[in-house]
Amino acid sequence: MSITIKTPEEIAKMRVAGRLAGEVLDYIGPFVKPGVTTGELDRLCHDYMVNVQGCVPAPLNYAPPGYAPYPKSICTSINHVVCHGVPGEKALKKGDIVNLDITTIKEGYHGDTSRMFLLGEPSILAKRLCKVTLECLWLGIAQVRPGARLGDIGHTVQHHAERNGFSVVKEFCGHGIGSHFHEEPQVLHYGKAGTGPVLEPGMIFTIEPMINAGKAAISELPDGWTIITRDRSLSAQWEHTILVTETGHEVLTLSAGAPPRPVFGA
Ligand code: MF3
Ligand code: CO
Ligand code: CO
């Protein structure tokens, strides 16, 4: 397998799937409040995707090699959970930070996006971690243009995280996406500029940095899915699905409620 170049017809479908994934996050935002359980958020998102959008939630029963089928329709990763948190009975509380990760399938094509939600007034550290991680995502996106190298993205993300005193999770990465949830290439969030495959118009992949307030090391919980920081420090993640265009890039998972590209230095 190699990195596929999407046809104009495929790109049109990826635009729709991407926007719909963003709109699930817009929809669920008002429900992300102290007292709600992650299981309730999962049910609401599931019903919205299936009954309102006519989408299939890609995570439900997703089973990559070596994994048991994922049991829910979204991922909910609270505080020291890095990614793939499985929705359940746990209620959110004031001061939590939580990532909701949505992947839709519409007409056979995938859109994948995640955001952080802050409940009440999280700590100054938690707010700074969420802000810097969003900046990491957008600095990575800014690298995307024909002729750039995949390593330029990882280098930029890592540089910004580490110069803010944070660390980059190495075991999980962004990914090509299209008619499959996870395709080539792997989009590392660390590395060396000027290395890796050359970007070409028509490539579509996610950028989804996972940034820890403490050390980079992770552990997997016995459920076989949930990933936490080994030192239990806070972790944040933001994700968009990106198309390489003739002149640069297009973010396919933008929607009305998506936070805009940050203004750097603000
Ligand atoms: N949405 C995640 C990603 O960004 C993958 C979740 S896999 C699941 O790649 F099975 F946990 F949903
Ligand atoms: Co992804
Ligand atoms: Co995702």
mmCIF file with all atom_site columns, N, CA, C and O and ligand atoms in Angstrom, residues 101 103 112-113 208 239, ligand 3:
data_model
loop_
_atom_site.group_PDB
_atom_site.id
_atom_site.type_symbol
_atom_site.label_atom_id
_atom_site.label_alt_id
_atom_site.label_comp_id
_atom_site.label_asym_id
_atom_site.label_entity_id
_atom_site.label_seq_id
_atom_site.pdbx_PDB_ins_code
_atom_site.Cartn_x
_atom_site.Cartn_y
_atom_site.Cartn_z
_atom_site.occupancy
_atom_site.B_iso_or_equiv
_atom_site.pdbx_formal_charge
_atom_site.auth_seq_id
_atom_site.auth_comp_id
_atom_site.auth_asym_id
_atom_site.auth_atom_id
_atom_site.pdbx_PDB_model_num
ATOM   1  N  N  . ASP A 1 101 ? -13.664 12.728 20.333 1.00 0.00 ? 101 ASP A N  1
ATOM   2  C  CA . ASP A 1 101 ? -13.127 12.396 19.009 1.00 0.00 ? 101 ASP A CA 1
ATOM   3  C  C  . ASP A 1 101 ? -14.220 11.708 18.194 1.00 0.00 ? 101 ASP A C  1
ATOM   4  O  O  . ASP A 1 101 ? -14.762 10.678 18.606 1.00 0.00 ? 101 ASP A O  1
ATOM   5  N  N  . THR A 1 103 ? -15.583 10.291 14.434 1.00 0.00 ? 103 THR A N  1
ATOM   6  C  CA . THR A 1 103 ? -15.296 9.874  13.061 1.00 0.00 ? 103 THR A CA 1
ATOM   7  C  C  . THR A 1 103 ? -16.582 9.391  12.417 1.00 0.00 ? 103 THR A C  1
ATOM   8  O  O  . THR A 1 103 ? -17.199 8.422  12.867 1.00 0.00 ? 103 THR A O  1
ATOM   9  N  N  . ASP A 1 112 ? -12.707 12.797 10.274 1.00 0.00 ? 112 ASP A N  1
ATOM   10 C  CA . ASP A 1 112 ? -12.157 12.494 11.603 1.00 0.00 ? 112 ASP A CA 1
ATOM   11 C  C  . ASP A 1 112 ? -11.696 13.800 12.244 1.00 0.00 ? 112 ASP A C  1
ATOM   12 O  O  . ASP A 1 112 ? -10.814 14.483 11.699 1.00 0.00 ? 112 ASP A O  1
ATOM   13 N  N  . THR A 1 113 ? -12.280 14.148 13.388 1.00 0.00 ? 113 THR A N  1
ATOM   14 C  CA . THR A 1 113 ? -11.902 15.405 14.053 1.00 0.00 ? 113 THR A CA 1
ATOM   15 C  C  . THR A 1 113 ? -12.144 15.300 15.548 1.00 0.00 ? 113 THR A C  1
ATOM   16 O  O  . THR A 1 113 ? -13.057 14.589 15.985 1.00 0.00 ? 113 THR A O  1
ATOM   17 N  N  . GLU A 1 208 ? -3.184  15.140 14.450 1.00 0.00 ? 208 GLU A N  1
ATOM   18 C  CA . GLU A 1 208 ? -3.911  14.977 15.720 1.00 0.00 ? 208 GLU A CA 1
ATOM   19 C  C  . GLU A 1 208 ? -2.965  14.839 16.903 1.00 0.00 ? 208 GLU A C  1
ATOM   20 O  O  . GLU A 1 208 ? -2.962  13.823 17.594 1.00 0.00 ? 208 GLU A O  1
ATOM   21 N  N  . GLU A 1 239 ? -7.754  17.465 16.623 1.00 0.00 ? 239 GLU A N  1
ATOM   22 C  CA . GLU A 1 239 ? -7.565  16.758 15.340 1.00 0.00 ? 239 GLU A CA 1
ATOM   23 C  C  . GLU A 1 239 ? -8.385  17.410 14.232 1.00 0.00 ? 239 GLU A C  1
ATOM   24 O  O  . GLU A 1 239 ? -9.547  17.766 14.435 1.00 0.00 ? 239 GLU A O  1
HETATM 25 CO CO . CO  B 2 .   ? -10.020 10.888 15.593 1.00 0.00 ? 3   CO  B CO 1
#
